[in-house]
PDB file of C-alpha atoms in Angstrom:
ATOM      1  CA  MET A 167     -43.852  24.956  69.376  1.00 95.00           C
ATOM      2  CA  GLY A 168     -44.949  23.104  72.634  1.00 96.00           C
ATOM      3  CA  ARG A 169     -45.676  19.645  73.745  1.00 97.00           C
ATOM      4  CA  THR A 170     -47.361  17.834  70.776  1.00 97.00           C
ATOM      5  CA  GLU A 171     -47.923  14.338  69.858  1.00 97.00           C
ATOM      6  CA  THR A 172     -47.750  13.248  66.365  1.00 95.00           C
ATOM      7  CA  THR A 173     -49.885  10.289  64.876  1.00 93.00           C
ATOM      8  CA  GLY A 174     -50.082   9.334  61.569  1.00 91.00           C
ATOM      9  CA  GLY A 175     -49.210  12.773  60.333  1.00 90.00           C
ATOM     10  CA  SER A 176     -51.554  14.523  62.678  1.00 97.00           C
ATOM     11  CA  VAL A 177     -50.454  16.696  65.378  1.00 97.00           C
ATOM     12  CA  SER A 178     -52.536  16.857  68.646  1.00 98.00           C
ATOM     13  CA  PHE A 179     -52.032  19.208  71.752  1.00 98.00           C
ATOM     14  CA  ASP A 180     -53.820  20.848  74.383  1.00 98.00           C
ATOM     15  CA  TRP A 181     -51.557  23.306  76.577  1.00 98.00           C
ATOM     16  CA  SER A 182     -52.113  26.995  76.453  1.00 97.00           C
ATOM     17  CA  GLY A 183     -50.010  28.930  74.041  1.00 98.00           C
ATOM     18  CA  THR A 184     -49.099  26.007  71.698  1.00 98.00           C
ATOM     19  CA  TYR A 185     -48.399  27.534  68.266  1.00 97.00           C
ATOM     20  CA  PHE A 186     -47.057  26.919  64.736  1.00 95.00           C
ATOM     21  CA  GLU A 187     -45.722  28.995  62.103  1.00 95.00           C
ATOM     22  CA  CYS A 188     -45.473  28.306  58.472  1.00 95.00           C
ATOM     23  CA  ARG A 189     -44.124  29.813  55.405  1.00 96.00           C
ATOM     24  CA  PHE A 190     -46.294  29.211  52.250  1.00 96.00           C
ATOM     25  CA  THR A 191     -46.850  30.721  48.698  1.00 96.00           C
ATOM     26  CA  GLY A 192     -50.212  31.236  46.852  1.00 93.00           C
ATOM     27  CA  GLY A 193     -53.147  33.244  47.803  1.00 93.00           C
ATOM     28  CA  SER A 194     -54.820  31.075  50.606  1.00 96.00           C
ATOM     29  CA  LEU A 195     -54.389  28.713  53.238  1.00 96.00           C
ATOM     30  CA  ALA A 196     -56.515  26.451  55.251  1.00 97.00           C
ATOM     31  CA  VAL A 197     -56.293  23.661  57.891  1.00 97.00           C
ATOM     32  CA  ARG A 198     -57.916  20.547  58.426  1.00 97.00           C
ATOM     33  CA  VAL A 199     -58.558  20.402  62.176  1.00 97.00           C
ATOM     34  CA  SER A 200     -60.471  18.583  64.950  1.00 97.00           C
ATOM     35  CA  ASP A 201     -61.247  19.491  68.450  1.00 97.00           C
ATOM     36  CA  THR A 202     -62.668  17.599  71.489  1.00 97.00           C
ATOM     37  CA  LYS A 203     -64.378  20.978  72.650  1.00 97.00           C
ATOM     38  CA  ARG A 204     -63.890  24.562  71.560  1.00 97.00           C
ATOM     39  CA  ASN A 205     -60.833  26.445  71.494  1.00 97.00           C
ATOM     40  CA  TYR A 206     -59.733  30.049  70.369  1.00 98.00           C
ATOM     41  CA  TYR A 207     -56.512  30.828  68.198  1.00 98.00           C
ATOM     42  CA  ASN A 208     -54.780  33.926  67.501  1.00 98.00           C
ATOM     43  CA  LEU A 209     -53.754  34.507  63.861  1.00 98.00           C
ATOM     44  CA  THR A 210     -50.702  36.478  62.716  1.00 97.00           C
ATOM     45  CA  LEU A 211     -49.955  36.799  58.951  1.00 97.00           C
ATOM     46  CA  ASP A 212     -46.791  38.519  57.671  1.00 96.00           C
ATOM     47  CA  GLY A 213     -46.165  39.966  61.056  1.00 93.00           C
ATOM     48  CA  HIS A 214     -49.677  41.568  61.631  1.00 96.00           C
ATOM     49  CA  ASP A 215     -52.754  40.534  63.597  1.00 96.00           C
ATOM     50  CA  ALA A 216     -55.189  38.444  61.477  1.00 97.00           C
ATOM     51  CA  GLY A 217     -57.942  37.942  63.807  1.00 97.00           C
ATOM     52  CA  ILE A 218     -59.141  34.932  65.862  1.00 97.00           C
ATOM     53  CA  VAL A 219     -60.241  31.563  64.577  1.00 97.00           C
ATOM     54  CA  THR A 220     -62.262  28.843  66.476  1.00 97.00           C
ATOM     55  CA  THR A 221     -61.752  25.122  66.347  1.00 97.00           C
ATOM     56  CA  PHE A 222     -64.548  22.952  67.224  1.00 95.00           C
ATOM     57  CA  GLY A 223     -65.931  19.437  66.203  1.00 94.00           C
ATOM     58  CA  THR A 224     -64.478  16.620  63.850  1.00 92.00           C
ATOM     59  CA  ASP A 225     -62.462  17.026  60.827  1.00 90.00           C
ATOM     60  CA  SER A 226     -63.537  20.823  59.860  1.00 94.00           C
ATOM     61  CA  LEU A 227     -61.815  22.976  57.319  1.00 96.00           C
ATOM     62  CA  VAL A 228     -60.879  26.305  58.790  1.00 96.00           C
ATOM     63  CA  VAL A 229     -59.646  29.144  56.631  1.00 96.00           C
ATOM     64  CA  LEU A 230     -56.671  30.861  58.026  1.00 97.00           C
ATOM     65  CA  ALA A 231     -55.806  33.153  55.266  1.00 96.00           C
ATOM     66  CA  GLU A 232     -57.438  34.230  51.830  1.00 95.00           C
ATOM     67  CA  GLY A 233     -57.398  36.855  48.895  1.00 94.00           C
ATOM     68  CA  LEU A 234     -53.343  37.144  49.391  1.00 95.00           C
ATOM     69  CA  GLY A 235     -50.909  38.021  46.784  1.00 90.00           C
ATOM     70  CA  GLU A 236     -49.084  35.067  45.113  1.00 84.00           C
ATOM     71  CA  GLY A 237     -45.775  35.682  46.720  1.00 91.00           C
ATOM     72  CA  GLU A 238     -44.366  34.030  50.221  1.00 95.00           C
ATOM     73  CA  HIS A 239     -46.285  34.499  53.408  1.00 96.00           C
ATOM     74  CA  THR A 240     -45.662  33.565  56.982  1.00 96.00           C
ATOM     75  CA  LEU A 241     -48.518  32.539  59.293  1.00 97.00           C
ATOM     76  CA  ARG A 242     -48.605  31.845  63.021  1.00 97.00           C
ATOM     77  CA  MET A 243     -51.636  30.189  64.836  1.00 98.00           C
ATOM     78  CA  GLN A 244     -51.468  30.356  68.577  1.00 98.00           C
ATOM     79  CA  LYS A 245     -53.883  28.606  71.080  1.00 98.00           C
ATOM     80  CA  ARG A 246     -55.326  31.378  73.388  1.00 97.00           C
ATOM     81  CA  THR A 247     -57.191  28.993  75.608  1.00 97.00           C
ATOM     82  CA  GLU A 248     -55.923  26.312  77.863  1.00 96.00           C
ATOM     83  CA  GLY A 249     -56.240  22.313  78.026  1.00 96.00           C
ATOM     84  CA  GLU A 250     -59.566  22.243  79.764  1.00 95.00           C
ATOM     85  CA  GLN A 251     -61.228  23.994  76.674  1.00 96.00           C
ATOM     86  CA  GLY A 252     -60.288  20.890  74.635  1.00 97.00           C
ATOM     87  CA  ARG A 253     -57.457  19.148  72.713  1.00 98.00           C
ATOM     88  CA  THR A 254     -56.817  20.070  68.977  1.00 98.00           C
ATOM     89  CA  THR A 255     -55.794  17.904  66.141  1.00 98.00           C
ATOM     90  CA  LEU A 256     -54.206  19.343  63.012  1.00 97.00           C
ATOM     91  CA  HIS A 257     -54.524  16.915  60.038  1.00 97.00           C
ATOM     92  CA  ALA A 258     -53.493  18.585  57.061  1.00 95.00           C
ATOM     93  CA  PHE A 259     -53.084  21.937  55.198  1.00 95.00           C
ATOM     94  CA  ARG A 260     -54.886  23.063  52.174  1.00 96.00           C
ATOM     95  CA  LEU A 261     -53.325  25.765  49.880  1.00 95.00           C
ATOM     96  CA  ALA A 262     -54.438  27.465  46.698  1.00 93.00           C
ATOM     97  CA  ARG A 263     -53.822  25.551  43.448  1.00 89.00           C
ATOM     98  CA  ASN A 264     -50.453  27.192  42.762  1.00 89.00           C
ATOM     99  CA  GLY A 265     -49.274  27.259  46.473  1.00 94.00           C
ATOM    100  CA  ARG A 266     -46.883  25.374  48.308  1.00 94.00           C
ATOM    101  CA  LEU A 267     -45.246  25.027  51.854  1.00 95.00           C
ATOM    102  CA  LEU A 268     -41.834  26.492  52.260  1.00 96.00           C
ATOM    103  CA  PRO A 269     -39.135  25.276  54.762  1.00 94.00           C
ATOM    104  CA  ALA A 270     -40.031  26.400  58.278  1.00 89.00           C
ATOM    105  CA  PRO A 271     -39.119  29.778  59.491  1.00 86.00           C
ATOM    106  CA  PRO A 272     -35.805  29.873  61.764  1.00 88.00           C
ATOM    107  CA  SER A 273     -35.810  29.374  65.249  1.00 90.00           C
ATOM    108  CA  PRO A 274     -34.873  32.624  67.270  1.00 93.00           C
ATOM    109  CA  GLY A 275     -32.240  30.570  69.283  1.00 95.00           C
ATOM    110  CA  ARG A 276     -33.838  31.556  72.654  1.00 98.00           C
ATOM    111  CA  HIS A 277     -36.435  29.624  74.722  1.00 98.00           C
ATOM    112  CA  ILE A 278     -38.153  30.360  78.011  1.00 98.00           C
ATOM    113  CA  GLU A 279     -40.419  27.765  79.876  1.00 98.00           C
ATOM    114  CA  PHE A 280     -43.048  29.292  82.175  1.00 98.00           C
ATOM    115  CA  ILE A 281     -44.863  27.147  84.976  1.00 98.00           C
ATOM    116  CA  GLY A 282     -47.800  28.613  86.247  1.00 98.00           C
ATOM    117  CA  ASN A 283     -51.534  29.110  86.593  1.00 98.00           C
ATOM    118  CA  SER A 284     -54.262  31.581  85.616  1.00 97.00           C
ATOM    119  CA  PRO A 285     -52.141  34.607  85.204  1.00 97.00           C
ATOM    120  CA  THR A 286     -49.608  32.480  82.967  1.00 98.00           C
ATOM    121  CA  CYS A 287     -52.814  31.297  80.899  1.00 98.00           C
ATOM    122  CA  GLY A 288     -54.054  34.845  80.242  1.00 97.00           C
ATOM    123  CA  TYR A 289     -57.196  34.023  82.198  1.00 97.00           C
ATOM    124  CA  GLY A 290     -59.708  37.020  81.545  1.00 95.00           C
ATOM    125  CA  THR A 291     -56.968  39.244  80.060  1.00 97.00           C
ATOM    126  CA  GLU A 292     -59.692  40.658  77.547  1.00 97.00           C
ATOM    127  CA  GLY A 293     -62.232  40.964  80.193  1.00 96.00           C
ATOM    128  CA  ARG A 294     -63.559  44.388  80.653  1.00 95.00           C
ATOM    129  CA  SER A 295     -63.696  44.786  84.529  1.00 95.00           C
ATOM    130  CA  LYS A 296     -62.723  42.772  87.323  1.00 95.00           C
ATOM    131  CA  ASP A 297     -66.503  41.917  88.189  1.00 94.00           C
ATOM    132  CA  GLU A 298     -67.055  40.364  84.717  1.00 95.00           C
ATOM    133  CA  PRO A 299     -67.433  36.692  84.983  1.00 94.00           C
ATOM    134  CA  PHE A 300     -64.815  34.648  83.124  1.00 95.00           C
ATOM    135  CA  GLU A 301     -65.568  33.439  79.451  1.00 95.00           C
ATOM    136  CA  PRO A 302     -63.053  31.559  77.538  1.00 95.00           C
ATOM    137  CA  GLU A 303     -63.378  34.120  74.690  1.00 96.00           C
ATOM    138  CA  THR A 304     -61.794  36.509  77.172  1.00 96.00           C
ATOM    139  CA  GLU A 305     -58.751  34.305  77.886  1.00 98.00           C
ATOM    140  CA  ASN A 306     -55.826  35.298  75.581  1.00 98.00           C
ATOM    141  CA  CYS A 307     -52.230  34.130  76.895  1.00 98.00           C
ATOM    142  CA  ASP A 308     -50.547  36.236  74.259  1.00 98.00           C
ATOM    143  CA  LYS A 309     -51.563  39.249  76.518  1.00 98.00           C
ATOM    144  CA  ALA A 310     -50.116  37.283  79.453  1.00 98.00           C
ATOM    145  CA  PHE A 311     -46.711  38.372  81.121  1.00 98.00           C
ATOM    146  CA  GLY A 312     -45.009  35.043  79.810  1.00 98.00           C
ATOM    147  CA  CYS A 313     -45.855  35.915  76.074  1.00 98.00           C
ATOM    148  CA  ILE A 314     -44.883  39.340  76.744  1.00 98.00           C
ATOM    149  CA  VAL A 315     -41.485  38.572  78.145  1.00 98.00           C
ATOM    150  CA  ALA A 316     -40.993  36.189  75.451  1.00 98.00           C
ATOM    151  CA  ARG A 317     -41.836  38.506  72.838  1.00 98.00           C
ATOM    152  CA  TYR A 318     -39.684  41.499  74.233  1.00 98.00           C
ATOM    153  CA  PHE A 319     -36.550  39.090  74.132  1.00 98.00           C
ATOM    154  CA  GLY A 320     -37.330  37.686  70.854  1.00 97.00           C
ATOM    155  CA  ALA A 321     -37.603  34.031  72.396  1.00 98.00           C
ATOM    156  CA  ASP A 322     -39.896  31.115  71.700  1.00 97.00           C
ATOM    157  CA  TYR A 323     -41.662  29.896  74.803  1.00 98.00           C
ATOM    158  CA  THR A 324     -43.801  27.190  76.302  1.00 98.00           C
ATOM    159  CA  LEU A 325     -46.499  27.757  78.953  1.00 98.00           C
ATOM    160  CA  ILE A 326     -47.018  24.689  81.309  1.00 98.00           C
ATOM    161  CA  ALA A 327     -49.980  26.303  83.177  1.00 98.00           C
ATOM    162  CA  HIS A 328     -53.463  25.522  84.336  1.00 98.00           C
ATOM    163  CA  SER A 329     -55.742  28.107  85.860  1.00 97.00           C
ATOM    164  CA  GLY A 330     -56.633  27.379  89.671  1.00 97.00           C
ATOM    165  CA  ARG A 331     -53.812  24.658  89.976  1.00 98.00           C
ATOM    166  CA  GLY A 332     -51.288  25.041  92.595  1.00 98.00           C
ATOM    167  CA  ALA A 333     -47.967  23.539  93.650  1.00 98.00           C
ATOM    168  CA  ALA A 334     -49.698  21.518  96.657  1.00 98.00           C
ATOM    169  CA  ARG A 335     -53.198  22.871  96.723  1.00 98.00           C
ATOM    170  CA  ASN A 336     -55.410  23.753  94.104  1.00 98.00           C
ATOM    171  CA  TYR A 337     -57.985  26.640  94.447  1.00 97.00           C
ATOM    172  CA  GLY A 338     -60.537  26.101  96.711  1.00 95.00           C
ATOM    173  CA  ASP A 339     -59.885  22.477  98.071  1.00 97.00           C
ATOM    174  CA  ARG A 340     -61.066  21.446 101.411  1.00 97.00           C
ATOM    175  CA  ASN A 341     -57.823  19.718 101.867  1.00 97.00           C
ATOM    176  CA  THR A 342     -54.314  21.236 102.693  1.00 98.00           C
ATOM    177  CA  VAL A 343     -52.836  18.846  99.756  1.00 98.00           C
ATOM    178  CA  SER A 344     -54.633  18.272  96.422  1.00 98.00           C
ATOM    179  CA  GLU A 345     -54.533  15.631  93.738  1.00 96.00           C
ATOM    180  CA  ASN A 346     -53.523  16.637  90.333  1.00 96.00           C
ATOM    181  CA  THR A 347     -51.781  19.747  91.187  1.00 98.00           C
ATOM    182  CA  MET A 348     -49.141  21.445  88.644  1.00 98.00           C
ATOM    183  CA  ALA A 349     -46.512  19.120  90.466  1.00 97.00           C
ATOM    184  CA  ASP A 350     -48.465  16.082  88.867  1.00 97.00           C
ATOM    185  CA  ARG A 351     -49.335  17.722  85.630  1.00 97.00           C
ATOM    186  CA  LEU A 352     -45.673  18.972  84.962  1.00 97.00           C
ATOM    187  CA  GLY A 353     -44.535  15.703  83.104  1.00 97.00           C
ATOM    188  CA  ASN A 354     -47.675  15.465  80.783  1.00 98.00           C
ATOM    189  CA  THR A 355     -47.741  15.669  77.079  1.00 98.00           C
ATOM    190  CA  PHE A 356     -51.289  16.912  77.400  1.00 98.00           C
ATOM    191  CA  ASP A 357     -52.502  19.169  80.210  1.00 97.00           C
ATOM    192  CA  GLU A 358     -55.585  17.119  80.688  1.00 94.00           C
ATOM    193  CA  SER A 359     -54.135  13.639  80.439  1.00 95.00           C
ATOM    194  CA  PRO A 360     -51.364  11.951  82.527  1.00 95.00           C
ATOM    195  CA  LEU A 361     -50.667   9.718  79.314  1.00 95.00           C
ATOM    196  CA  PRO A 362     -48.490   9.753  77.492  1.00 96.00           C
ATOM    197  CA  ALA A 363     -45.685  11.224  79.620  1.00 97.00           C
ATOM    198  CA  TRP A 364     -43.817  14.014  77.925  1.00 97.00           C
ATOM    199  CA  ASN A 365     -40.607  12.719  76.649  1.00 96.00           C
ATOM    200  CA  PHE A 366     -38.025  15.257  77.833  1.00 96.00           C
ATOM    201  CA  THR A 367     -34.978  13.715  76.287  1.00 94.00           C
ATOM    202  CA  ALA A 368     -36.465  13.690  72.969  1.00 94.00           C
ATOM    203  CA  SER A 369     -38.108  17.110  73.096  1.00 94.00           C
ATOM    204  CA  PRO A 370     -37.237  19.481  70.358  1.00 90.00           C
ATOM    205  CA  TYR A 371     -36.438  22.402  72.607  1.00 93.00           C
ATOM    206  CA  ARG A 372     -34.530  23.062  75.912  1.00 95.00           C
ATOM    207  CA  PRO A 373     -35.345  26.294  77.759  1.00 98.00           C
ATOM    208  CA  ASP A 374     -32.633  28.857  78.350  1.00 98.00           C
ATOM    209  CA  ILE A 375     -34.322  29.733  81.498  1.00 98.00           C
ATOM    210  CA  ILE A 376     -37.501  28.432  83.510  1.00 98.00           C
ATOM    211  CA  VAL A 377     -39.828  30.823  85.235  1.00 98.00           C
ATOM    212  CA  ILE A 378     -42.146  29.396  87.903  1.00 98.00           C
ATOM    213  CA  ASN A 379     -45.094  31.366  89.135  1.00 98.00           C
ATOM    214  CA  LEU A 380     -47.186  29.277  91.507  1.00 98.00           C
ATOM    215  CA  GLY A 381     -48.547  29.819  95.131  1.00 97.00           C
ATOM    216  CA  SER A 382     -51.564  31.837  94.412  1.00 97.00           C
ATOM    217  CA  ASN A 383     -53.901  29.115  94.487  1.00 98.00           C
ATOM    218  CA  ASP A 384     -52.115  27.377  97.385  1.00 98.00           C
ATOM    219  CA  PHE A 385     -52.764  30.077  99.640  1.00 97.00           C
ATOM    220  CA  SER A 386     -55.657  32.343  98.322  1.00 94.00           C
ATOM    221  CA  THR A 387     -58.121  30.438 100.295  1.00 95.00           C
ATOM    222  CA  GLU A 388     -57.898  28.217 103.553  1.00 95.00           C
ATOM    223  CA  PRO A 389     -56.775  25.687 104.479  1.00 97.00           C
ATOM    224  CA  HIS A 390     -53.297  26.379 103.523  1.00 97.00           C
ATOM    225  CA  PRO A 391     -50.631  23.959 103.097  1.00 98.00           C
ATOM    226  CA  SER A 392     -48.260  23.526 105.796  1.00 98.00           C
ATOM    227  CA  ARG A 393     -44.608  24.734 105.180  1.00 98.00           C
ATOM    228  CA  GLU A 394     -43.560  21.109 104.826  1.00 98.00           C
ATOM    229  CA  GLU A 395     -46.464  20.176 102.433  1.00 98.00           C
ATOM    230  CA  PHE A 396     -45.929  23.121 100.312  1.00 98.00           C
ATOM    231  CA  ALA A 397     -41.949  22.582 100.183  1.00 98.00           C
ATOM    232  CA  ALA A 398     -42.307  18.932  99.397  1.00 98.00           C
ATOM    233  CA  ALA A 399     -44.580  19.821  96.269  1.00 98.00           C
ATOM    234  CA  TYR A 400     -42.611  22.676  95.172  1.00 98.00           C
ATOM    235  CA  THR A 401     -39.321  20.896  95.419  1.00 98.00           C
ATOM    236  CA  ARG A 402     -40.658  18.017  93.498  1.00 98.00           C
ATOM    237  CA  ILE A 403     -41.475  20.436  90.709  1.00 98.00           C
ATOM    238  CA  LEU A 404     -38.067  21.893  90.710  1.00 98.00           C
ATOM    239  CA  ARG A 405     -36.284  18.230  90.778  1.00 98.00           C
ATOM    240  CA  THR A 406     -38.386  17.148  87.904  1.00 97.00           C
ATOM    241  CA  LEU A 407     -37.115  20.443  85.934  1.00 98.00           C
ATOM    242  CA  ARG A 408     -33.514  19.502  86.960  1.00 97.00           C
ATOM    243  CA  ASP A 409     -33.866  15.836  85.897  1.00 97.00           C
ATOM    244  CA  ALA A 410     -35.161  16.890  82.493  1.00 97.00           C
ATOM    245  CA  TYR A 411     -32.914  19.943  81.700  1.00 97.00           C
ATOM    246  CA  GLY A 412     -29.879  19.474  83.795  1.00 96.00           C
ATOM    247  CA  ASP A 413     -28.397  22.250  86.162  1.00 96.00           C
ATOM    248  CA  THR A 414     -27.732  24.671  83.347  1.00 96.00           C
ATOM    249  CA  PRO A 415     -30.829  26.652  82.661  1.00 98.00           C
ATOM    250  CA  PRO A 416     -31.473  28.873  85.831  1.00 98.00           C
ATOM    251  CA  ILE A 417     -34.778  28.697  87.399  1.00 98.00           C
ATOM    252  CA  LEU A 418     -36.437  31.888  88.698  1.00 98.00           C
ATOM    253  CA  CYS A 419     -39.321  31.324  91.226  1.00 98.00           C
ATOM    254  CA  VAL A 420     -41.707  34.034  91.507  1.00 98.00           C
ATOM    255  CA  ALA A 421     -43.750  34.329  94.998  1.00 97.00           C
ATOM    256  CA  PRO A 422     -47.102  35.568  93.933  1.00 96.00           C
ATOM    257  CA  ARG A 423     -48.531  38.775  95.203  1.00 92.00           C
ATOM    258  CA  VAL A 424     -50.926  36.727  97.880  1.00 91.00           C
ATOM    259  CA  GLY A 425     -48.246  37.717 100.186  1.00 90.00           C
ATOM    260  CA  GLU A 426     -47.705  35.353 103.350  1.00 93.00           C
ATOM    261  CA  PRO A 427     -46.737  32.586 103.704  1.00 97.00           C
ATOM    262  CA  ALA A 428     -46.253  31.944 100.075  1.00 97.00           C
ATOM    263  CA  PHE A 429     -43.564  34.658  99.983  1.00 97.00           C
ATOM    264  CA  THR A 430     -41.559  33.300 103.036  1.00 97.00           C
ATOM    265  CA  PHE A 431     -42.070  29.518 101.838  1.00 98.00           C
ATOM    266  CA  ILE A 432     -40.715  30.096  98.517  1.00 98.00           C
ATOM    267  CA  ARG A 433     -37.777  32.378  99.532  1.00 98.00           C
ATOM    268  CA  ASP A 434     -36.789  29.693 102.081  1.00 98.00           C
ATOM    269  CA  ILE A 435     -36.891  27.059  99.354  1.00 98.00           C
ATOM    270  CA  CYS A 436     -34.609  29.072  97.118  1.00 97.00           C
ATOM    271  CA  ARG A 437     -32.336  29.988 100.150  1.00 97.00           C
ATOM    272  CA  ALA A 438     -32.096  26.387 100.973  1.00 96.00           C
ATOM    273  CA  ALA A 439     -30.725  25.688  97.382  1.00 95.00           C
ATOM    274  CA  VAL A 440     -32.712  22.380  97.263  1.00 94.00           C
ATOM    275  CA  VAL A 441     -31.583  22.362  93.299  1.00 96.00           C
ATOM    276  CA  ARG A 442     -28.779  24.099  91.858  1.00 96.00           C
ATOM    277  CA  ASN A 443     -28.924  27.713  89.932  1.00 97.00           C
ATOM    278  CA  LEU A 444     -32.220  28.690  91.602  1.00 98.00           C
ATOM    279  CA  HIS A 445     -33.304  32.256  92.004  1.00 98.00           C
ATOM    280  CA  PHE A 446     -36.019  34.076  93.825  1.00 98.00           C
ATOM    281  CA  THR A 447     -38.227  37.331  93.081  1.00 98.00           C
ATOM    282  CA  ALA A 448     -41.698  38.242  94.237  1.00 97.00           C
ATOM    283  CA  VAL A 449     -44.678  40.229  93.132  1.00 96.00           C
ATOM    284  CA  LEU A 450     -45.505  42.501  95.919  1.00 92.00           C
ATOM    285  CA  PRO A 451     -49.064  43.951  96.547  1.00 88.00           C
ATOM    286  CA  GLY A 452     -49.294  47.264  94.502  1.00 91.00           C
ATOM    287  CA  TYR A 453     -47.465  46.161  91.299  1.00 93.00           C
ATOM    288  CA  CYS A 454     -51.038  47.134  89.498  1.00 94.00           C
ATOM    289  CA  ASN A 455     -54.065  48.718  90.766  1.00 94.00           C
ATOM    290  CA  ASP A 456     -57.249  46.989  91.506  1.00 92.00           C
ATOM    291  CA  GLY A 457     -59.325  48.739  88.902  1.00 93.00           C
ATOM    292  CA  SER A 458     -58.306  49.504  85.464  1.00 95.00           C
ATOM    293  CA  ASP A 459     -55.639  46.777  85.544  1.00 96.00           C
ATOM    294  CA  LEU A 460     -57.848  43.860  86.250  1.00 96.00           C
ATOM    295  CA  GLY A 461     -59.985  41.722  83.897  1.00 96.00           C
ATOM    296  CA  SER A 462     -62.219  39.017  84.295  1.00 96.00           C
ATOM    297  CA  SER A 463     -62.716  37.680  87.804  1.00 95.00           C
ATOM    298  CA  ALA A 464     -60.231  40.168  89.243  1.00 94.00           C
ATOM    299  CA  HIS A 465     -57.454  38.754  87.011  1.00 96.00           C
ATOM    300  CA  PRO A 466     -54.925  41.016  85.549  1.00 97.00           C
ATOM    301  CA  ASN A 467     -55.879  42.355  82.227  1.00 97.00           C
ATOM    302  CA  TYR A 468     -53.417  43.340  79.466  1.00 98.00           C
ATOM    303  CA  THR A 469     -52.324  46.365  81.279  1.00 97.00           C
ATOM    304  CA  GLY A 470     -51.742  44.484  84.526  1.00 97.00           C
ATOM    305  CA  GLN A 471     -49.709  41.788  82.767  1.00 98.00           C
ATOM    306  CA  ARG A 472     -47.604  44.288  81.127  1.00 98.00           C
ATOM    307  CA  LYS A 473     -46.775  45.609  84.405  1.00 98.00           C
ATOM    308  CA  LEU A 474     -45.944  41.876  85.671  1.00 98.00           C
ATOM    309  CA  ALA A 475     -43.699  41.445  82.677  1.00 98.00           C
ATOM    310  CA  MET A 476     -41.833  44.785  83.334  1.00 98.00           C
ATOM    311  CA  LEU A 477     -41.055  43.270  86.923  1.00 97.00           C
ATOM    312  CA  LEU A 478     -39.652  40.106  85.614  1.00 98.00           C
ATOM    313  CA  ILE A 479     -37.826  41.365  82.522  1.00 98.00           C
ATOM    314  CA  PRO A 480     -34.693  42.646  84.460  1.00 98.00           C
ATOM    315  CA  TYR A 481     -34.187  39.225  86.193  1.00 98.00           C
ATOM    316  CA  VAL A 482     -34.503  37.412  83.103  1.00 98.00           C
ATOM    317  CA  SER A 483     -31.847  39.734  81.344  1.00 98.00           C
ATOM    318  CA  THR A 484     -29.570  39.225  84.149  1.00 98.00           C
ATOM    319  CA  LEU A 485     -30.004  35.567  84.641  1.00 98.00           C
ATOM    320  CA  THR A 486     -29.403  34.901  80.740  1.00 98.00           C
ATOM    321  CA  GLY A 487     -27.162  37.630  79.659  1.00 98.00           C
ATOM    322  CA  TRP A 488     -29.962  38.952  77.153  1.00 98.00           C
ATOM    323  CA  GLU A 489     -29.744  42.492  76.555  1.00 97.00           C
ATOM    324  CA  ALA A 490     -32.572  44.661  78.265  1.00 96.00           C
ATOM    325  CA  GLU A 491     -33.236  46.739  75.355  1.00 96.00           C
ATOM    326  CA  ALA A 492     -34.791  50.047  75.613  1.00 96.00           C
ATOM    327  CA  LYS A 493     -37.994  49.219  73.397  1.00 96.00           C
ATOM    328  CA  PRO A 494     -41.672  49.035  74.172  1.00 95.00           C
ATOM    329  CA  ILE A 495     -42.910  46.370  76.356  1.00 97.00           C
ATOM    330  CA  GLU A 496     -46.162  44.814  74.587  1.00 96.00           C
TER     331      GLU A 496
END
């Protein structure tokens, strides 16, 4: 699940949160894999946490599960880290002598696409304090609001997100408009490469709802983009999504907690209805505390991310018609 490229039977990807699920029999499962840098993956085996594996180097054999019973098993391998940590290529599975792959698990029939930056990627979610510097090991998208919301609704998801990127201006840029923003990356198959372009027409999934959480990097440092510069870039994102998916899936635009002028600019874009089926909400200061709810580099940790998910779940429920069930948000 996610944006991938298949070449000669191998599957390559780099966007945060990309994952696969497989069903198999036998006592073990390993994967032949290559990575351009080093990435970290969450493993889930038969519905239970099975730890973290690392991919790096060329054509390595990584054991995902062993010592299992001979019956049927289901495994999920989910990319914790984002595109700048490297591109992963899966070459082949290796099963126990008597094992075999079974037909893929059924799709849940629901899909959410999240467009965003570091909070969507889960940057620093496992950091111990806001003063701790970021390390790739502390990034875990599965503990970020997007995956939490998708899990709550029993939905598949895709994360099109990169830390530090804005709609018009990337974090720390000396200019009011940057090169290679999320407006530019939105159509990529790979986060870290403009080619090949993602083929939306041939995509195996179409989202039921799209959630955009951008603007914090545009306005957290100066110089800020002007209203016109920001609106042009944000509108380009909206039109790209409408050209790709049509007018049916609602787009929920989330103003980040940096406040003004992001709140007003995004609200006014939604009020102007620059595309159809556009909706607005905001993350206001105070949704989480600035101590125990923050991880590495003052980004929301798992508790902060759960609070963010709690803000968005009612909107997703209302816009999709999916029931907001009385159950834990985790």
